[in-house]
Coordinates of C-alpha atoms in Angstrom, one line a residue:
V571 CA 126.3 16.1 222.4
N572 CA 128.3 19.1 223.3
V573 CA 129.7 20.4 220.0
A574 CA 131.4 23.5 218.6
L575 CA 131.2 24.3 214.9
V576 CA 134.5 26.0 214.1
I577 CA 134.1 27.7 210.7
D578 CA 136.9 28.9 208.5
R579 CA 135.7 32.2 207.0
S580 CA 139.1 33.2 205.5
G581 CA 139.3 34.8 202.0
S582 CA 139.8 31.4 200.3
M583 CA 136.3 30.4 201.6
E584 CA 134.6 33.2 199.7
G585 CA 131.6 32.1 197.5
E586 CA 130.7 28.5 197.1
P587 CA 132.9 27.0 199.8
L588 CA 131.5 29.2 202.6
E589 CA 128.0 28.7 201.3
Y590 CA 128.4 24.9 201.4
V591 CA 129.8 25.1 205.0
K592 CA 126.9 27.3 206.1
R593 CA 124.4 24.8 204.6
A594 CA 126.2 21.9 206.3
C595 CA 126.1 23.7 209.7
S596 CA 122.4 24.4 209.3
F597 CA 121.9 20.7 208.7
V598 CA 123.8 19.9 211.9
V599 CA 121.6 22.4 213.8
D600 CA 118.5 20.6 212.5
M601 CA 119.9 17.3 213.8
L602 CA 120.4 18.6 217.4
S603 CA 117.9 18.4 220.2
P604 CA 117.2 20.9 223.0
D605 CA 119.3 18.7 225.3
D606 CA 122.3 19.2 223.1
V607 CA 124.9 22.0 223.6
L608 CA 126.2 24.0 220.6
S609 CA 128.7 26.8 220.2
I610 CA 129.8 28.5 217.0
V611 CA 133.2 30.0 216.4
T612 CA 134.5 31.6 213.2
F613 CA 138.0 32.4 212.3
E614 CA 140.0 34.3 209.7
E615 CA 142.7 36.7 210.8
T616 CA 140.7 37.1 214.0
V617 CA 138.5 34.7 215.9
E618 CA 134.8 35.4 216.8
V619 CA 132.6 33.4 219.2
V620 CA 129.4 33.8 217.2
M621 CA 127.4 31.9 219.7
P622 CA 128.8 30.8 223.1
A623 CA 128.0 27.3 224.3
R624 CA 124.3 26.9 225.0
R625 CA 121.5 24.5 224.6
V626 CA 119.8 24.3 221.2
T627 CA 116.5 25.9 222.1
D628 CA 115.9 28.1 219.0
P629 CA 117.3 26.3 215.9
N630 CA 116.0 29.0 213.5
L631 CA 117.8 31.8 215.4
I632 CA 121.0 29.8 215.3
K633 CA 120.7 29.2 211.6
Q634 CA 120.2 33.0 211.1
H635 CA 123.5 33.6 212.9
I636 CA 125.1 31.0 210.6
G637 CA 123.6 32.7 207.6
R638 CA 125.2 36.0 208.5
I639 CA 128.8 34.7 208.4
T640 CA 130.9 36.5 205.7
P641 CA 134.4 35.9 204.4
G642 CA 137.4 37.7 205.8
N643 CA 141.2 37.6 205.3
T644 CA 143.9 35.1 206.3
T645 CA 143.5 31.7 208.1
N646 CA 144.2 31.8 211.8
L647 CA 143.3 28.1 212.2
F648 CA 144.8 27.4 215.5
D649 CA 143.2 30.3 217.4
G650 CA 139.8 29.3 216.0
L651 CA 140.3 25.7 216.9
Y652 CA 141.4 26.5 220.4
A653 CA 138.5 28.9 220.9
G654 CA 136.1 26.2 219.9
G655 CA 137.7 23.7 222.2
S656 CA 137.5 26.1 225.0
Q657 CA 133.8 26.6 224.4
V658 CA 133.2 22.9 224.6
A659 CA 135.4 22.4 227.6
S660 CA 133.7 25.2 229.5
V661 CA 130.4 23.2 229.6
A662 CA 131.7 19.6 229.6
Q663 CA 129.2 17.3 231.3
P664 CA 129.3 13.6 232.1
G665 CA 127.5 11.5 229.5
Y666 CA 128.0 14.0 226.7
V667 CA 130.2 13.6 223.7
S668 CA 132.4 16.7 223.6
R669 CA 133.6 17.5 220.1
V670 CA 134.9 20.3 217.9
L671 CA 133.9 20.1 214.2
L672 CA 136.5 22.1 212.3
L673 CA 135.4 23.1 208.8
T674 CA 138.2 24.5 206.8
D675 CA 139.7 24.4 203.3
G676 CA 143.3 25.3 203.9
E677 CA 146.4 25.6 205.9
P678 CA 147.1 28.2 208.6
T679 CA 148.4 31.5 207.2
A680 CA 148.2 33.5 210.4
G681 CA 148.8 32.8 214.1
L682 CA 150.4 29.5 215.1
R683 CA 151.3 27.8 211.8
D684 CA 153.7 25.0 213.0
F685 CA 151.9 21.7 212.3
Q686 CA 153.6 19.8 215.3
S687 CA 152.6 22.6 217.7
I688 CA 149.0 22.5 216.5
V689 CA 148.9 18.7 216.9
Q690 CA 150.3 19.0 220.4
Q691 CA 147.6 21.6 221.3
V692 CA 144.9 19.3 219.9
G693 CA 146.4 16.6 222.2
D694 CA 145.9 18.9 225.1
L695 CA 142.2 19.4 224.1
K696 CA 141.8 15.6 224.0
A697 CA 143.3 15.3 227.5
R698 CA 140.5 17.6 228.6
G699 CA 137.9 15.2 227.0
V700 CA 137.4 17.2 223.8
T701 CA 137.9 15.5 220.5
V702 CA 138.4 17.2 217.1
T703 CA 137.1 16.2 213.7
A704 CA 138.5 18.3 210.8
L705 CA 136.5 18.4 207.6
G706 CA 137.5 20.1 204.4

């Protein structure tokens, strides 16, 4: 697989919600093999590529990065989603499933907030071979 974990770290995720997401992401890391490609993107008001797309060679280090994620401010969902899609698309390979896993609890409060525009952009990712699964 070629997967991006796109993690909402907005203020509403503070406490238990973010801790559950971090545990879930660590579980995903444990399920991946060294042949798989993983990237990690977080978003709140700003977007951060915590780990650019790379093979899963050191799961413990990846889980340490996940463990250091802290809550921020507003929810710039679209920019986070697009950054994750760009990470996946940048290393797309034949025979790999390319997917963004979006982990969020809310609606966008910053950046692009129009639902139809976001859906259209997700369609553009799909045209590039990247599918999106939203969980939350």
